[in-house]
XYZ file of C-alpha atoms in Angstrom:
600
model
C -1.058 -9.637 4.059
C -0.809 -13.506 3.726
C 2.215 -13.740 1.277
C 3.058 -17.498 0.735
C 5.977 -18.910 -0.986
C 8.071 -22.373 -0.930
C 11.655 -21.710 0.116
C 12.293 -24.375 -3.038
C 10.662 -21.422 -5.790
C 13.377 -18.723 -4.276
C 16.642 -18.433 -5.937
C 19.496 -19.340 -3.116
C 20.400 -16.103 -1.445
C 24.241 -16.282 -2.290
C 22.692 -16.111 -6.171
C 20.631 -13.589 -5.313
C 23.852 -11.657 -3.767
C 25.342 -11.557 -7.374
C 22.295 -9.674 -8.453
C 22.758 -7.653 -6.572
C 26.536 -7.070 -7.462
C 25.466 -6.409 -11.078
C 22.176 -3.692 -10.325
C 23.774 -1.942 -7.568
C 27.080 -1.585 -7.783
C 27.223 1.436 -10.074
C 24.911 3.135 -7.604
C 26.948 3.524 -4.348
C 27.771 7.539 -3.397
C 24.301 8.353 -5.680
C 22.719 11.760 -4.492
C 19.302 11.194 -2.620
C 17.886 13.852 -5.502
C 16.979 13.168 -9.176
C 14.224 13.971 -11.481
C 14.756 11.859 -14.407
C 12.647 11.647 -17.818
C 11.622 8.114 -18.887
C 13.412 6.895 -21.206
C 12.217 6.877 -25.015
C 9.604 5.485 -25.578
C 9.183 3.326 -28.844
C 6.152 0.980 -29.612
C 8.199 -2.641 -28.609
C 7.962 -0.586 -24.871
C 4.425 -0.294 -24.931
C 2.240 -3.105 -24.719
C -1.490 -4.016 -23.859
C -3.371 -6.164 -20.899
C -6.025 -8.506 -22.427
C -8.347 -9.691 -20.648
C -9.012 -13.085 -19.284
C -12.117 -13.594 -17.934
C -15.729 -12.222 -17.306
C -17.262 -12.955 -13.856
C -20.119 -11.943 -11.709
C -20.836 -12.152 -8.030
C -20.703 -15.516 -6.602
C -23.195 -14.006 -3.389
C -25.076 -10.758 -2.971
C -26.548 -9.363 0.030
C -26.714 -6.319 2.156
C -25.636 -4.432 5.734
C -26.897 -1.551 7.595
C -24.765 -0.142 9.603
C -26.867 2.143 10.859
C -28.766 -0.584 12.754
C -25.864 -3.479 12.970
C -25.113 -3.923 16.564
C -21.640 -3.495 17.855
C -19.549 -6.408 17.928
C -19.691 -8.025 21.732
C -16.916 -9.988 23.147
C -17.839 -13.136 22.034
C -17.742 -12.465 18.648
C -14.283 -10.520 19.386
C -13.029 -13.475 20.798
C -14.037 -15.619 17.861
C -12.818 -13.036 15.112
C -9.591 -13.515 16.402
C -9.481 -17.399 16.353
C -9.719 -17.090 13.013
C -7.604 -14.337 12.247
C -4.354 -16.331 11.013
C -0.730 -15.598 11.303
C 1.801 -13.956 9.059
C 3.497 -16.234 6.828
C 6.424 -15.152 5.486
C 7.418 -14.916 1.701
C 11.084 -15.914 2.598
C 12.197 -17.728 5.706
C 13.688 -16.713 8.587
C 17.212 -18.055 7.021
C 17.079 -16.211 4.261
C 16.583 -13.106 5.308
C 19.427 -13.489 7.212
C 21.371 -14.695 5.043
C 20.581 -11.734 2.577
C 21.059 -8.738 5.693
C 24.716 -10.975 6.667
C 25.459 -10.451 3.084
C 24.458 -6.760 2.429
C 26.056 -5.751 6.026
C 29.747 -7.653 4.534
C 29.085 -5.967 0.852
C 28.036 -2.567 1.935
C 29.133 -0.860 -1.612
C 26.492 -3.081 -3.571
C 23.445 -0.790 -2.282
C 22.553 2.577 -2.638
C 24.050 5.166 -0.753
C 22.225 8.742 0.220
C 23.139 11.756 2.352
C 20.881 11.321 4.726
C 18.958 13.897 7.262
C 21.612 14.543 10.094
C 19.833 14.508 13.814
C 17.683 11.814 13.655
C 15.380 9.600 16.596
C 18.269 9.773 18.819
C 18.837 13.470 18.814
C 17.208 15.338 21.945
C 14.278 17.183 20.092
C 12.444 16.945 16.834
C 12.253 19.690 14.373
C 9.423 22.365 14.585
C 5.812 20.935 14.082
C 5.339 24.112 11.624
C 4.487 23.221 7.927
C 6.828 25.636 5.293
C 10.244 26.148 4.773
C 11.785 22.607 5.233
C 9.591 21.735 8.530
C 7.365 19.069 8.876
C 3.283 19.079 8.363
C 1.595 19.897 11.601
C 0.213 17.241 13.924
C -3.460 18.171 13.881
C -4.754 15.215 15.861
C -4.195 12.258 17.185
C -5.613 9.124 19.100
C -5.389 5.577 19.936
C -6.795 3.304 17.039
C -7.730 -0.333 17.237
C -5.577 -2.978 19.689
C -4.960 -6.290 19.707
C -7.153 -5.957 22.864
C -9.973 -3.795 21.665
C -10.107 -6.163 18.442
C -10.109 -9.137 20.526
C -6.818 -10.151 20.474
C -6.576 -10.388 16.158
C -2.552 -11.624 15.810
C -1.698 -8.010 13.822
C -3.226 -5.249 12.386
C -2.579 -4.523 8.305
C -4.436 -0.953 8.555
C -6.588 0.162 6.177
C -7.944 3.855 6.615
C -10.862 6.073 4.725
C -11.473 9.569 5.409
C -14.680 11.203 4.373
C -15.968 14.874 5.245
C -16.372 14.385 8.770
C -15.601 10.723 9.424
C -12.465 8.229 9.613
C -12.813 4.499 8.762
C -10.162 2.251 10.381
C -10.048 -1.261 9.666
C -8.006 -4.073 11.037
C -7.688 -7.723 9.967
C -10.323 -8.645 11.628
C -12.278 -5.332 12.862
C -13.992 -1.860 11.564
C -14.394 1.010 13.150
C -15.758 4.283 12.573
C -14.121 7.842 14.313
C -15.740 11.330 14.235
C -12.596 13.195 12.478
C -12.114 14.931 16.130
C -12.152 11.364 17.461
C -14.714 12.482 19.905
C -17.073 9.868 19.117
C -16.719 6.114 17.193
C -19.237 3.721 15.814
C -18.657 0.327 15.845
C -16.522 -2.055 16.270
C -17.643 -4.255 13.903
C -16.296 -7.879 12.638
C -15.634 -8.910 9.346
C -17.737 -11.668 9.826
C -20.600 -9.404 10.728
C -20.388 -7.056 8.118
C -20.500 -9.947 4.849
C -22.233 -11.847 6.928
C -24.562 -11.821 4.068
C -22.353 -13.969 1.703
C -19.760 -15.269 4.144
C -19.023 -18.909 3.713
C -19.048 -21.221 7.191
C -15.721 -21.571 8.485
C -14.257 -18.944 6.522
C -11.644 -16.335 7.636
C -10.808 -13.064 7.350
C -7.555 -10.729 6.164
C -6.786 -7.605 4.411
C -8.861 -4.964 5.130
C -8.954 -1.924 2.067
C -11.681 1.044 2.295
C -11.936 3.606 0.741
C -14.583 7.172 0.590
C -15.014 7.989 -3.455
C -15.193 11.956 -2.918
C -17.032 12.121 -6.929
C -20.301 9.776 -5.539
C -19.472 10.417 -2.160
C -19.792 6.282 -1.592
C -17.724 3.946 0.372
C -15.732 1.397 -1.228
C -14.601 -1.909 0.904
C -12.868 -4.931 0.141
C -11.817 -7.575 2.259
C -10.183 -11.322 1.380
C -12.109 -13.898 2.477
C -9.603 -17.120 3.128
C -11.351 -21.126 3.290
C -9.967 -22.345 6.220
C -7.392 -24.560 4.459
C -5.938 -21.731 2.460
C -6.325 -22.782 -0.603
C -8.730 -20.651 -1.734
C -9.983 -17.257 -1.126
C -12.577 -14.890 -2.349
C -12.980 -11.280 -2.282
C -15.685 -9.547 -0.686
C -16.508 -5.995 -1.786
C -19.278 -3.606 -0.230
C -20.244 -0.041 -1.883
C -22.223 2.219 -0.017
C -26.048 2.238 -1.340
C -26.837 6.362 -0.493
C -24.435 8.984 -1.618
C -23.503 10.676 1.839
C -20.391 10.857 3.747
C -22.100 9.235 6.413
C -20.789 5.790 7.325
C -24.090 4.443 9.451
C -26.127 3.656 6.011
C -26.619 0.422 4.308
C -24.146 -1.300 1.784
C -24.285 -2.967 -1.457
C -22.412 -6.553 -0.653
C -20.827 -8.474 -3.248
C -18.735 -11.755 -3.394
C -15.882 -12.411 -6.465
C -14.626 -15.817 -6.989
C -10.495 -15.060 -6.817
C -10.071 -18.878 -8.635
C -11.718 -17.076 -11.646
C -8.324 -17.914 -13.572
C -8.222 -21.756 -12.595
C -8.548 -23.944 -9.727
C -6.649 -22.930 -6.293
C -5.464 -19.565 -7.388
C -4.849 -18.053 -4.301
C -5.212 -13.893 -4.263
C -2.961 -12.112 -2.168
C -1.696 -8.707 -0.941
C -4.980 -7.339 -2.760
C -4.915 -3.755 -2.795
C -7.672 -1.750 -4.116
C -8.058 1.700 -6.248
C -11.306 3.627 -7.604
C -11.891 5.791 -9.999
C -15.379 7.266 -11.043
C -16.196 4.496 -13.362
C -14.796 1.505 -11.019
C -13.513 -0.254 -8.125
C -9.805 -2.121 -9.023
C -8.747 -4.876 -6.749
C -5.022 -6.674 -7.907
C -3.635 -9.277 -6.581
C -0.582 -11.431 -5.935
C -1.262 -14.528 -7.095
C -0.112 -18.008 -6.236
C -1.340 -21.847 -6.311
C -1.844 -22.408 -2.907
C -1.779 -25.994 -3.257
C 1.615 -26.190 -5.038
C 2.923 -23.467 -3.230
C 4.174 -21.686 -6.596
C 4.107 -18.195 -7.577
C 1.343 -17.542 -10.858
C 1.813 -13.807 -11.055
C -0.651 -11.117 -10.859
C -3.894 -10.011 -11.909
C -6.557 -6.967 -11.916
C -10.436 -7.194 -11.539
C -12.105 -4.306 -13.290
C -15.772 -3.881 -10.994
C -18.391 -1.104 -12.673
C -19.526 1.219 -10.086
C -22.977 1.755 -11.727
C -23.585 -2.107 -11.739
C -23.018 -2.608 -8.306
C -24.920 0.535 -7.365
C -27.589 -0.905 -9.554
C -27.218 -4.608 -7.981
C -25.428 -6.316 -10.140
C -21.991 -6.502 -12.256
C -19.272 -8.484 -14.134
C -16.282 -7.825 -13.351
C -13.466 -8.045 -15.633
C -10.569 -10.406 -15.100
C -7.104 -9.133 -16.426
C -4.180 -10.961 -17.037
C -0.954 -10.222 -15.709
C 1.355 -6.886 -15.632
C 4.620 -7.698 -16.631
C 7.861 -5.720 -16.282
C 11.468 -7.007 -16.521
C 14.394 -8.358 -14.287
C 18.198 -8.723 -14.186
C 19.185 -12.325 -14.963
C 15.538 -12.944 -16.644
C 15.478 -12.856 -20.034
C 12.245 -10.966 -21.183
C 9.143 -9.548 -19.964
C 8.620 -11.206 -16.678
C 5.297 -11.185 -14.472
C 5.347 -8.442 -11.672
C 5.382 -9.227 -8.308
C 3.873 -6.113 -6.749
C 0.927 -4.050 -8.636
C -1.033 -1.735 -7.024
C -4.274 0.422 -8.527
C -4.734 4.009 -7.710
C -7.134 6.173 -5.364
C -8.759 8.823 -8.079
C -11.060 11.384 -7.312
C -12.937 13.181 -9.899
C -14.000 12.068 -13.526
C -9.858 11.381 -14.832
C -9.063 10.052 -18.188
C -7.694 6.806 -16.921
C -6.937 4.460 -13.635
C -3.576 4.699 -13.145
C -1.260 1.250 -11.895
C 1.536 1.198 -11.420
C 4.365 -2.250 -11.076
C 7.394 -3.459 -9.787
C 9.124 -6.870 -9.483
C 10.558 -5.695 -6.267
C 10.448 -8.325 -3.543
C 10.586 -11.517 -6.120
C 14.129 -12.857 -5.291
C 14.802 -11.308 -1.923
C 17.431 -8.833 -3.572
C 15.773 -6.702 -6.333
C 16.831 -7.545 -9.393
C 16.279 -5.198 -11.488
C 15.079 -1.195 -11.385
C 11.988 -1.826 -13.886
C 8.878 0.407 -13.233
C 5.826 -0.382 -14.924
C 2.594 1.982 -15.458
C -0.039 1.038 -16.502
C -3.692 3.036 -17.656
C -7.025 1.766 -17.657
C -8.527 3.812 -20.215
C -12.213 4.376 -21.482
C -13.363 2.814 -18.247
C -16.911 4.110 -18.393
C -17.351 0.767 -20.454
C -17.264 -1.304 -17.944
C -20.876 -2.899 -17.390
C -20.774 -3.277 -21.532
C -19.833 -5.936 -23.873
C -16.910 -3.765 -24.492
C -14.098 -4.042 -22.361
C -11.659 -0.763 -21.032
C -8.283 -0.392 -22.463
C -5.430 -1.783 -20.608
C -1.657 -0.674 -21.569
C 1.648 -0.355 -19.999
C 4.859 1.430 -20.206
C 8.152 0.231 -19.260
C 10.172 2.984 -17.227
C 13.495 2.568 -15.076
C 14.054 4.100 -11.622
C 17.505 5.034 -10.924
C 17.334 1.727 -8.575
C 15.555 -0.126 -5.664
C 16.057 -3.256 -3.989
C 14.558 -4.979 -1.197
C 14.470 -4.013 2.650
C 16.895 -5.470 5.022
C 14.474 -7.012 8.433
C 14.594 -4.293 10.452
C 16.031 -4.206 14.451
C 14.207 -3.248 17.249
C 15.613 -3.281 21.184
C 16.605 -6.662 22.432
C 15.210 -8.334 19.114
C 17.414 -7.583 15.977
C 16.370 -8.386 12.870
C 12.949 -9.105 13.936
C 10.857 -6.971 12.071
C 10.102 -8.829 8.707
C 10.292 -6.035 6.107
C 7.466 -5.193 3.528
C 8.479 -5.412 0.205
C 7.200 -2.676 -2.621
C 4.164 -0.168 -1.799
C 0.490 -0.825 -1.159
C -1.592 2.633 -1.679
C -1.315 5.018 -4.601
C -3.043 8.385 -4.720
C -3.689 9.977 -8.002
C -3.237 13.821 -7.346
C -2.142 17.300 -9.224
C -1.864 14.729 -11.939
C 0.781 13.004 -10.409
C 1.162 9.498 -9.003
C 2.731 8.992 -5.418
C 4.473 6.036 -3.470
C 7.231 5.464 -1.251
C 8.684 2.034 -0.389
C 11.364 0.890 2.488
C 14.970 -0.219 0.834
C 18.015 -1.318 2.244
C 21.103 1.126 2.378
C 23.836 3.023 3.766
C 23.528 6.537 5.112
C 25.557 9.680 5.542
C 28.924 8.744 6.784
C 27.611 4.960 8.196
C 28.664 1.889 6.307
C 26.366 -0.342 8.105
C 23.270 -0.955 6.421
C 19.976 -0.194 7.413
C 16.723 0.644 5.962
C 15.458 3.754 4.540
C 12.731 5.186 2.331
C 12.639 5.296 -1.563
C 9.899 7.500 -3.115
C 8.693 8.772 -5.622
C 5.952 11.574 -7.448
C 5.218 10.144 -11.147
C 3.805 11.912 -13.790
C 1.854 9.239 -16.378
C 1.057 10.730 -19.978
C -1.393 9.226 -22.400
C -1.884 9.392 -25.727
C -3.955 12.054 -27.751
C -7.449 12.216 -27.076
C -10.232 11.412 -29.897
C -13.190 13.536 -30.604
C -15.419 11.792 -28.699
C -18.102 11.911 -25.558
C -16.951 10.242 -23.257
C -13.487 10.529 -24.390
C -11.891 7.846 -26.278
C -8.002 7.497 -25.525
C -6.019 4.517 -27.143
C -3.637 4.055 -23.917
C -0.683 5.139 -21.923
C 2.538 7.167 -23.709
C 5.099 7.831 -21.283
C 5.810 8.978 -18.091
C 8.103 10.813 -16.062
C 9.337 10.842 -12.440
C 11.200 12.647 -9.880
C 12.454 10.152 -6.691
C 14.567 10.858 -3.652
C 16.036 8.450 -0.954
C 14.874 9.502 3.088
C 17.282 8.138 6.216
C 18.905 9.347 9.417
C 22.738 9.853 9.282
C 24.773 8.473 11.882
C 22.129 6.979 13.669
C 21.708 3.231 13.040
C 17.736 3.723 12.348
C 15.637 1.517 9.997
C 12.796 3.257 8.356
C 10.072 1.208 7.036
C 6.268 0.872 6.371
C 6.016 4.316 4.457
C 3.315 5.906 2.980
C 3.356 9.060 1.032
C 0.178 11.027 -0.013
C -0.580 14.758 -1.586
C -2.982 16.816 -2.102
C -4.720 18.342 -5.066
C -1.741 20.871 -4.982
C 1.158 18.961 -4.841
C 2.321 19.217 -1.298
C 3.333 15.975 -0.076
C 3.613 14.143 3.812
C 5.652 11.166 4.084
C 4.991 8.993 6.977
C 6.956 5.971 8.065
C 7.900 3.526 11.074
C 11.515 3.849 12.610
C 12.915 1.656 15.209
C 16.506 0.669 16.055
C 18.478 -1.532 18.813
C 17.473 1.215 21.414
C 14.564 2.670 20.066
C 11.264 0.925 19.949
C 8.686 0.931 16.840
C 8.110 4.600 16.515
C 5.663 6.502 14.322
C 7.548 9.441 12.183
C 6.873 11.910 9.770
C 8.132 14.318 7.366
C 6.751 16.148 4.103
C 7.550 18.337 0.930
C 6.036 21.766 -0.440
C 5.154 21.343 -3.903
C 7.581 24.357 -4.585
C 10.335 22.815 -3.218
C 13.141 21.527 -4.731
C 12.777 18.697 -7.113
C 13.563 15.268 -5.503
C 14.109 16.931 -1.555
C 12.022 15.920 0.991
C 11.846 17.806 4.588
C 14.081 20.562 2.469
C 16.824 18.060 2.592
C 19.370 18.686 0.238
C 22.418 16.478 -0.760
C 24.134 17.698 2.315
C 21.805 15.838 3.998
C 19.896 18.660 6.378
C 16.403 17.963 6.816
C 13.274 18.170 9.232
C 11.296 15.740 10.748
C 8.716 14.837 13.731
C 7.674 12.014 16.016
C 3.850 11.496 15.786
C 4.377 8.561 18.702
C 7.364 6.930 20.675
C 7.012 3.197 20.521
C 7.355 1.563 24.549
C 8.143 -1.667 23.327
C 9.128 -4.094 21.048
C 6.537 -6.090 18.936
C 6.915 -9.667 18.742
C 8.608 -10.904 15.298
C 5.755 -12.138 13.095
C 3.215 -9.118 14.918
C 3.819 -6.399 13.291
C 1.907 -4.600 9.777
C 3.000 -5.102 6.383
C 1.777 -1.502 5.535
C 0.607 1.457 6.925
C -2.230 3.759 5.379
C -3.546 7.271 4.463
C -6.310 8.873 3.380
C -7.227 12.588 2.462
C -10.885 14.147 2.742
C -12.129 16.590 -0.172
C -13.907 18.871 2.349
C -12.842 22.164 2.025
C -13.135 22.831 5.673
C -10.140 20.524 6.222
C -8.485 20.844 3.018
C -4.953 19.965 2.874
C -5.500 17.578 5.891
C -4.374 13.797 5.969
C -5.570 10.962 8.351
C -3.220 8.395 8.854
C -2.642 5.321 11.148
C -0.096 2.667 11.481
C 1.682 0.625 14.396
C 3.661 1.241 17.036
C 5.756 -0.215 19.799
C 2.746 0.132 22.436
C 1.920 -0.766 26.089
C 0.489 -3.645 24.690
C 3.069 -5.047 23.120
C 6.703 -6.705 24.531
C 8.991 -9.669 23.499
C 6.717 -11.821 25.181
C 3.233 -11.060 24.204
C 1.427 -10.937 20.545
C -0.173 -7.601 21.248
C -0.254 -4.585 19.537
C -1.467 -0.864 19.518
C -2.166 1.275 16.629
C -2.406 5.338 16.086
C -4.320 7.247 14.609
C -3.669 10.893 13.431
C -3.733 13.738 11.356
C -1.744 16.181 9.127
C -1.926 19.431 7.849
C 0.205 20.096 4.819
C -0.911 24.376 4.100
């Protein structure tokens, strides 16, 4: 992620702080479980998406992989020139400024029980899914490097899992894993792979891939950045021959991002799929200017770009609200969903978390794309949202790892969604106090939300007018007593509601450490690792970090992805970063993992 702002367009930090004072301060001592109903909805709550633009592919071409050679050195070497550096959406001094003030105004965020025995304790829990203990660690294996990626300056993971195979993608690199990791195909650049409608002296970022279980295709996006940054377009490749194998050719297709006027820069694009379409939003700035514009959605039909060609349908922005801003406001984070299957609607959901360094308000936003088989028409889907409140969020504190504290620049909001057991599921890193510690730290606010649409007309395919409500239950995840920031989660289910959480932890003594925990779909409402409010709970390491990572080197998200095959059903491959042999306080290396979970 490439998330560019002027320290001019924030508000001042101390302004911020009173914000904060006003959303949070009514929350301190809340219980880390809730299920709460939306509140009622009338029709001034309710309101639809138009859309902006029609566009189709700038470039078209093609890729085998089946016969693309594996990247050499060279090219390695020359991905990662041109792999740029994180750039921070606040500066250095603010986030300071904003952890100095939460750590001397400790009542003004959230407060939850917390799981007691965390990193520092002398064991983990069981690795024995049921009864409040963990999924089971099925797998797991060194991913791509900042050395076997030729040096790219971080990772951003992006991970796919079809019947038999696990994508992993990096900034700059794509690999392919037999899910035993006995064999991989690949590496391959970015540069190699839309090589077809690359422009000269472009660059690369943001990997997202995906395996659509319904066509049993491949969906991947990537950002492709002009060298000056001020504009960027977005590549997008769909496998051509319905198999879960990855060595077959691809579909490639290139979007002009500046659809919605000149220098509009896309950012933190995150894509979603359901039968009918790909979904890519985006964060969405003038990269000239260096001002915030807001957000937006393209809407891609699958059957045209199976078929060779598509327009894809420009959105305007998802809006949401805000303390201190009067009105519907522009959302800062939205993020499509993963759908398998032939559902009703694609699902988005929005928050304005991350907008002012403290959040400033707990507005939730979904959203449904509905009658989506019209895409590739002259009739555009429906787009309408529905204005919700969470009990609260606010942003992430940066988190501390040994010999460099406050280091770690946090991630703000979520990246994937995965629509299962009709249910929506994120989980995001806050900042807050824990168990019986009034120091503040970072821990993990999630979620399972259940959208609602209206009634269905009599019609093939069915014809819905748009979203209704929707309801939620949330819970708050941290270690008591410990000191530990939690960050980078991801939460995914399966088609029968049982849920794994998985998250980075790291401390003054503890480097970047991959942990995980999870939820039975017949547990108790808002409890994850059968934690109750006392604050018991279960949890495992997947991998102990060795190091530190330099400041500006490590992800801004971590992924998951579930296969359909019943032979693994119930099993999750993830992969995220880690405090590695490659990395120290002194190098810009870095090591990823890859693993997976079993949740029955």
């Amino acid at each position: 992620m490439f998330s560019r702002f002027k320290a001019s367009t924030w508000r001042a930090v101390a302004s911020g702080a009173l914000v904060a004072v006003v959303v949070l301060s009514g929350v301190a001592g809340i219980l880390s479980q809730h299920r709460a109903q939306a509140s009622s909805v009338t029709g001034k709550h309710v309101w639809a998406v138009s859309a902006r633009a029609r566009a189709g592919a700038t470039r078209s071409g093609a890729v085998n992989l089946a016969t693309l050679p594996s990247a050499s050195a060279t090219q390695l070497q020359a991905a990662r020139a041109l792999v740029l550096p994180e750039l921070s959406n606040r500066t250095p001094a603010q986030l300071a400024a904003y952890r100095q003030y939460l750590e001397t105004h400790p009542s003004v965020v959230p407060h939850a029980p917390g799981v007691k025995g965390g990193p520092s304790a002398s064991t983990p829990r069981p690795n024995i899914y049921g009864n409040g203990i963990v999924p089971v660690i099925t797998s797991t294996h060194a991913g791509l490097s900042s050395t076997s990626s030729g040096g790219a300056s971080r990772p951003d993971q992006a991970i796919a899992a079809a019947p038999g195979y696990v994508f992993e993608g990096v900034n700059n690199t794509l690999e392919v894993f037999t899910t035993s990791y006995g064999q991989k195909y690949g590496p391959w650049t970015a540069d190699q792979f839309f090589a077809s409608v690359k422009h000269t002296g472009d660059v690369f970022s943001s990997p997202q891939i995906t395996f659509d279980a319904e066509r049993a295709i491949y969906v991947i996006s990537w950002l492709e950045l002009t060298s000056d940054l001020q504009n960027d377009y977005i590549d997008i490749a769909v496998s051509k021959s319905s198999t879960p194998s990855p060595l077959t050719n691809f579909l490639v297709y290139q979007i002009n991002a500046q659809v919605a006027g000149a220098n509009n820069f896309c950012d933190y694009d995150t894509l979603g799929y359901d039968y009918w379409g790909a979904y890519i939003t985006c964060t969405t700035y003038n990269r000239v200017a260096g001002t915030w514009l807001g957000n937006e959605t393209f809407a891609i039909g699958l059957n045209g770009m199976l078929q060779g060609t598509f327009a894809a349908v420009l959105y305007g922005a998802v809006m949401t609200v805000a303390s201190g801003v009067t009105g519907q406001q522009a959302a800062y984070r939205v993020s499509p969903t993963m759908e398998d299957g032939v559902p009703q609607a694609e699902w988005l959901t929005a928050t304005y978390a991350g907008l002012f360094g403290v959040s400033p308000s707990n507005g939730f936003v979904v959203c449904a794309i509905t009658n989506t088989h019209a895409l590739g028409t002259t009739t555009d889907p429906t787009y309408t949202c529905v204005l919700s409140f969470l009990p609260y969020y606010d942003d992430p504190v940066a988190a501390d790892q040994p010999g460099l504290p406050a280091s770690i620049t946090p991630s703000v909001g979520y990246k994937q969604v995965a629509y299962r057991n009709g249910q929506l599921y994120f989980a995001m890193s806050e900042a807050l106090t824990c168990g019986s510690d009034t120091v503040v730290t970072d821990g993990i606010y999630w979620a399972a939300v259940t959208p609602q649409l209206t009634t269905v007309a009599t019609a093939n395919p069915q014809q819905v007018t748009g979203i209704s409500q929707s309801y939620f239950q949330w819970g708050a995840f941290c270690f008591a007593n410990n000191s530990d920031f939690l960050y980078l989660p991801t939460m995914m289910a399966d088609t029968e509601g049982d849920m794994i959480l998985v998250f980075n932890d790291s401390s003054a003594s503890r480097a970047p450490s991959i942990l995980e925990t999870g939820r039975a779909a017949d547990d108790v409402e808002g409890t994850m690792g059968q934690g109750p409010s006392g604050g018991s709970g279960a949890w495992t390491e997947v991998v102990a970090g060795a190091n530190a990572s330099g400041s500006k080197q490590f992800c801004a998200y971590s992924a998951c992805a579930v296969t359909t095959n019943l032979v693994t059903r119930g099993t999750v491959y993830c992969g995220g970063q880690f405090g590695g042999p490659n990395t120290s306080t002194s190098t810009s290396g870095w090591d990823t993992e890859l693993y997976s979970l079993r949740m029955q």
